[in-house]
């Protein structure tokens, strides 16, 4: 079983490599749930020795119904990620009716040309979860990242187990969302191929001066002087549970 860290910074990627995490899902903009990172960040992450890097291919936040122009951006981003050395890409495309967009997903898989392709938690937004598993299998994706149609994977654990049975080794199933050291073993017991987690914590930034009159993000609910980092102790605990389940 592999472990994958959702990484929003190069520092997180270095932490992942240091503690033995197999793969990172490299994203930008955690407030939007992850969008495509810069090509410079992708290139630098791919240069870290021994690290598999799956790059988020998502041109914006919001839903997963994309225009033709947005699809073109995604295809171009996949090609650039491949050229930068990414070992995989991550995407999810739905129809207006909440089904997997088979045609467009196949186009994205084709553009990846042999590197891993993960259909992300857009599957959890579909109107028929188990049918979506079958549809994704037929697009040729390498794996599915899912929380079982619930906000947290532990709440969707029954659906995840059913997805694993339905997949019958035709595609990898990776559980993610709300994965912690407290529930990693239970999720792993379903037989998933990997666990996906962020192990995040917020720390104060080093700015001495804070301007209380301005919020660059447009909302006062976000502390713009706090930094998102990996809680290394939590991440290490999850890795140990995955790699050494007998302990």
mmCIF file of C-alpha atoms in Angstrom, residues 3-182:
data_model
loop_
_atom_site.group_PDB
_atom_site.id
_atom_site.type_symbol
_atom_site.label_atom_id
_atom_site.label_comp_id
_atom_site.label_asym_id
_atom_site.label_seq_id
_atom_site.Cartn_x
_atom_site.Cartn_y
_atom_site.Cartn_z
ATOM 1 C CA UNK A 3 0.878 6.788 0.774
ATOM 2 C CA UNK A 4 0.351 10.100 -1.009
ATOM 3 C CA UNK A 5 0.708 13.572 0.478
ATOM 4 C CA UNK A 6 -1.340 16.481 -0.807
ATOM 5 C CA UNK A 7 1.437 19.082 -1.133
ATOM 6 C CA UNK A 8 0.969 22.784 -1.745
ATOM 7 C CA UNK A 9 4.599 23.851 -1.327
ATOM 8 C CA UNK A 10 8.067 22.652 -2.199
ATOM 9 C CA UNK A 11 8.762 22.456 1.526
ATOM 10 C CA UNK A 12 5.949 19.908 1.815
ATOM 11 C CA UNK A 13 7.493 17.904 -1.034
ATOM 12 C CA UNK A 14 10.863 17.834 0.711
ATOM 13 C CA UNK A 15 9.182 16.735 3.936
ATOM 14 C CA UNK A 16 7.424 13.932 2.051
ATOM 15 C CA UNK A 17 10.705 12.708 0.586
ATOM 16 C CA UNK A 18 12.443 12.850 3.964
ATOM 17 C CA UNK A 19 9.892 10.747 5.849
ATOM 18 C CA UNK A 20 9.354 8.123 3.161
ATOM 19 C CA UNK A 21 6.078 9.153 1.526
ATOM 20 C CA UNK A 22 5.786 7.496 -1.874
ATOM 21 C CA UNK A 23 4.084 10.217 -3.870
ATOM 22 C CA UNK A 24 2.864 13.791 -3.675
ATOM 23 C CA UNK A 25 -0.173 15.313 -5.295
ATOM 24 C CA UNK A 26 1.194 18.751 -6.160
ATOM 25 C CA UNK A 27 -1.383 21.539 -6.068
ATOM 26 C CA UNK A 28 -1.772 25.269 -5.637
ATOM 27 C CA UNK A 29 -4.468 27.272 -3.818
ATOM 28 C CA UNK A 30 -5.730 25.149 -0.921
ATOM 29 C CA UNK A 31 -8.591 27.607 -0.359
ATOM 30 C CA UNK A 32 -10.032 26.451 -3.707
ATOM 31 C CA UNK A 33 -9.444 22.783 -3.027
ATOM 32 C CA UNK A 34 -6.390 22.660 -5.262
ATOM 33 C CA UNK A 35 -5.660 23.973 -8.756
ATOM 34 C CA UNK A 36 -2.754 23.558 -11.180
ATOM 35 C CA UNK A 37 0.570 24.775 -9.700
ATOM 36 C CA UNK A 38 3.106 26.869 -11.600
ATOM 37 C CA UNK A 39 5.438 25.178 -14.042
ATOM 38 C CA UNK A 40 8.405 26.356 -11.958
ATOM 39 C CA UNK A 41 7.002 24.618 -8.873
ATOM 40 C CA UNK A 42 6.341 21.455 -10.878
ATOM 41 C CA UNK A 43 9.874 21.441 -12.266
ATOM 42 C CA UNK A 44 11.454 21.932 -8.845
ATOM 43 C CA UNK A 45 9.290 19.248 -7.223
ATOM 44 C CA UNK A 46 10.137 16.761 -9.964
ATOM 45 C CA UNK A 47 13.834 17.361 -9.313
ATOM 46 C CA UNK A 48 13.559 15.945 -5.756
ATOM 47 C CA UNK A 49 15.261 12.519 -5.826
ATOM 48 C CA UNK A 50 13.089 9.460 -5.361
ATOM 49 C CA UNK A 51 9.791 11.336 -5.314
ATOM 50 C CA UNK A 52 6.788 10.513 -7.493
ATOM 51 C CA UNK A 53 4.954 13.710 -8.414
ATOM 52 C CA UNK A 54 1.326 13.738 -9.557
ATOM 53 C CA UNK A 55 0.328 17.214 -10.708
ATOM 54 C CA UNK A 56 -3.168 18.595 -10.207
ATOM 55 C CA UNK A 57 -4.697 19.577 -13.547
ATOM 56 C CA UNK A 58 -7.519 21.937 -12.633
ATOM 57 C CA UNK A 59 -7.711 25.370 -14.271
ATOM 58 C CA UNK A 60 -9.944 26.926 -11.604
ATOM 59 C CA UNK A 61 -11.847 26.287 -8.430
ATOM 60 C CA UNK A 62 -15.552 25.555 -8.391
ATOM 61 C CA UNK A 63 -17.323 22.710 -10.144
ATOM 62 C CA UNK A 64 -15.937 20.174 -12.606
ATOM 63 C CA UNK A 65 -17.935 21.170 -15.681
ATOM 64 C CA UNK A 66 -15.392 22.792 -17.985
ATOM 65 C CA UNK A 67 -15.658 24.878 -21.141
ATOM 66 C CA UNK A 68 -13.841 23.943 -24.334
ATOM 67 C CA UNK A 69 -11.272 26.636 -23.591
ATOM 68 C CA UNK A 70 -10.697 25.286 -20.076
ATOM 69 C CA UNK A 71 -10.316 21.765 -21.455
ATOM 70 C CA UNK A 72 -7.688 23.102 -23.848
ATOM 71 C CA UNK A 73 -5.827 24.596 -20.900
ATOM 72 C CA UNK A 74 -5.936 21.251 -19.096
ATOM 73 C CA UNK A 75 -4.557 19.403 -22.116
ATOM 74 C CA UNK A 76 -1.731 21.911 -22.406
ATOM 75 C CA UNK A 77 -0.964 21.723 -18.678
ATOM 76 C CA UNK A 78 -0.731 17.928 -18.908
ATOM 77 C CA UNK A 79 1.837 18.175 -21.699
ATOM 78 C CA UNK A 80 3.861 20.728 -19.744
ATOM 79 C CA UNK A 81 3.751 18.597 -16.585
ATOM 80 C CA UNK A 82 5.000 15.592 -18.556
ATOM 81 C CA UNK A 83 7.853 17.606 -20.028
ATOM 82 C CA UNK A 84 8.765 18.858 -16.541
ATOM 83 C CA UNK A 85 9.167 15.276 -15.343
ATOM 84 C CA UNK A 86 5.880 14.581 -13.549
ATOM 85 C CA UNK A 87 5.146 10.896 -13.009
ATOM 86 C CA UNK A 88 1.412 11.485 -13.050
ATOM 87 C CA UNK A 89 -1.442 13.957 -13.397
ATOM 88 C CA UNK A 90 -4.694 14.357 -11.485
ATOM 89 C CA UNK A 91 -7.998 15.564 -12.935
ATOM 90 C CA UNK A 92 -11.761 15.076 -12.904
ATOM 91 C CA UNK A 93 -14.344 16.101 -15.486
ATOM 92 C CA UNK A 94 -18.126 15.772 -15.109
ATOM 93 C CA UNK A 95 -21.163 16.457 -17.245
ATOM 94 C CA UNK A 96 -23.874 18.900 -16.208
ATOM 95 C CA UNK A 97 -25.953 15.903 -15.134
ATOM 96 C CA UNK A 98 -23.322 14.752 -12.619
ATOM 97 C CA UNK A 99 -21.887 11.889 -14.632
ATOM 98 C CA UNK A 100 -18.277 11.195 -15.585
ATOM 99 C CA UNK A 101 -17.521 12.961 -18.877
ATOM 100 C CA UNK A 102 -16.205 9.913 -20.702
ATOM 101 C CA UNK A 103 -15.102 11.614 -23.906
ATOM 102 C CA UNK A 104 -13.173 14.416 -22.242
ATOM 103 C CA UNK A 105 -11.635 12.136 -19.639
ATOM 104 C CA UNK A 106 -10.335 9.895 -22.424
ATOM 105 C CA UNK A 107 -8.793 12.945 -24.108
ATOM 106 C CA UNK A 108 -6.963 13.824 -20.892
ATOM 107 C CA UNK A 109 -5.740 10.244 -20.431
ATOM 108 C CA UNK A 110 -4.498 10.238 -24.029
ATOM 109 C CA UNK A 111 -2.644 13.525 -23.479
ATOM 110 C CA UNK A 112 -0.872 11.991 -20.468
ATOM 111 C CA UNK A 113 0.711 9.434 -22.838
ATOM 112 C CA UNK A 114 1.792 6.753 -20.430
ATOM 113 C CA UNK A 115 2.229 8.579 -17.122
ATOM 114 C CA UNK A 116 -0.188 7.848 -14.288
ATOM 115 C CA UNK A 117 -3.640 9.398 -14.415
ATOM 116 C CA UNK A 118 -5.734 9.869 -11.274
ATOM 117 C CA UNK A 119 -9.428 10.756 -11.449
ATOM 118 C CA UNK A 120 -9.831 12.868 -8.327
ATOM 119 C CA UNK A 121 -12.691 13.467 -5.911
ATOM 120 C CA UNK A 122 -14.935 14.788 -8.652
ATOM 121 C CA UNK A 123 -16.195 11.193 -8.460
ATOM 122 C CA UNK A 124 -17.641 12.035 -5.057
ATOM 123 C CA UNK A 125 -19.852 14.654 -6.737
ATOM 124 C CA UNK A 126 -21.469 12.207 -9.185
ATOM 125 C CA UNK A 127 -25.140 11.215 -9.047
ATOM 126 C CA UNK A 128 -24.371 7.473 -9.249
ATOM 127 C CA UNK A 129 -21.129 6.716 -7.418
ATOM 128 C CA UNK A 130 -20.745 3.026 -8.300
ATOM 129 C CA UNK A 131 -21.540 3.641 -11.973
ATOM 130 C CA UNK A 132 -18.942 6.407 -11.936
ATOM 131 C CA UNK A 133 -16.335 3.877 -10.761
ATOM 132 C CA UNK A 134 -17.159 1.690 -13.760
ATOM 133 C CA UNK A 135 -17.111 4.655 -16.146
ATOM 134 C CA UNK A 136 -13.698 5.805 -14.938
ATOM 135 C CA UNK A 137 -12.300 2.299 -15.393
ATOM 136 C CA UNK A 138 -13.359 2.417 -19.031
ATOM 137 C CA UNK A 139 -11.581 5.713 -19.647
ATOM 138 C CA UNK A 140 -8.205 4.098 -18.926
ATOM 139 C CA UNK A 141 -7.318 6.032 -15.771
ATOM 140 C CA UNK A 142 -4.677 4.541 -13.491
ATOM 141 C CA UNK A 143 -6.464 5.236 -10.209
ATOM 142 C CA UNK A 144 -9.375 6.890 -8.459
ATOM 143 C CA UNK A 145 -9.017 9.221 -5.464
ATOM 144 C CA UNK A 146 -12.214 9.110 -3.447
ATOM 145 C CA UNK A 147 -13.874 9.721 -0.113
ATOM 146 C CA UNK A 148 -16.692 7.355 -0.994
ATOM 147 C CA UNK A 149 -19.173 10.071 -1.884
ATOM 148 C CA UNK A 150 -18.957 11.662 1.559
ATOM 149 C CA UNK A 151 -17.101 14.667 2.909
ATOM 150 C CA UNK A 152 -14.656 12.432 4.800
ATOM 151 C CA UNK A 153 -13.350 9.060 3.677
ATOM 152 C CA UNK A 154 -14.110 7.427 7.015
ATOM 153 C CA UNK A 155 -17.805 8.272 6.508
ATOM 154 C CA UNK A 156 -17.744 6.839 2.988
ATOM 155 C CA UNK A 157 -15.805 3.715 3.944
ATOM 156 C CA UNK A 158 -18.606 1.330 2.919
ATOM 157 C CA UNK A 159 -18.818 2.878 -0.543
ATOM 158 C CA UNK A 160 -15.032 2.718 -0.849
ATOM 159 C CA UNK A 161 -15.091 -0.978 0.021
ATOM 160 C CA UNK A 162 -17.792 -1.551 -2.609
ATOM 161 C CA UNK A 163 -15.746 0.402 -5.153
ATOM 162 C CA UNK A 164 -12.738 -1.839 -4.470
ATOM 163 C CA UNK A 165 -14.878 -4.946 -5.002
ATOM 164 C CA UNK A 166 -16.355 -3.535 -8.189
ATOM 165 C CA UNK A 167 -12.961 -2.486 -9.537
ATOM 166 C CA UNK A 168 -11.611 -6.027 -9.077
ATOM 167 C CA UNK A 169 -8.029 -4.854 -9.637
ATOM 168 C CA UNK A 170 -8.901 -3.144 -12.930
ATOM 169 C CA UNK A 171 -7.986 0.242 -11.431
ATOM 170 C CA UNK A 172 -6.319 1.450 -8.237
ATOM 171 C CA UNK A 173 -8.540 2.887 -5.504
ATOM 172 C CA UNK A 174 -7.016 5.515 -3.199
ATOM 173 C CA UNK A 175 -8.917 6.824 -0.185
ATOM 174 C CA UNK A 176 -8.552 10.471 0.740
ATOM 175 C CA UNK A 177 -10.109 13.360 2.702
ATOM 176 C CA UNK A 178 -9.856 13.515 6.457
ATOM 177 C CA UNK A 179 -7.293 10.706 6.672
ATOM 178 C CA UNK A 180 -5.514 10.827 10.031
ATOM 179 C CA UNK A 181 -3.376 8.585 12.191
ATOM 180 C CA UNK A 182 -6.577 7.858 14.085
#
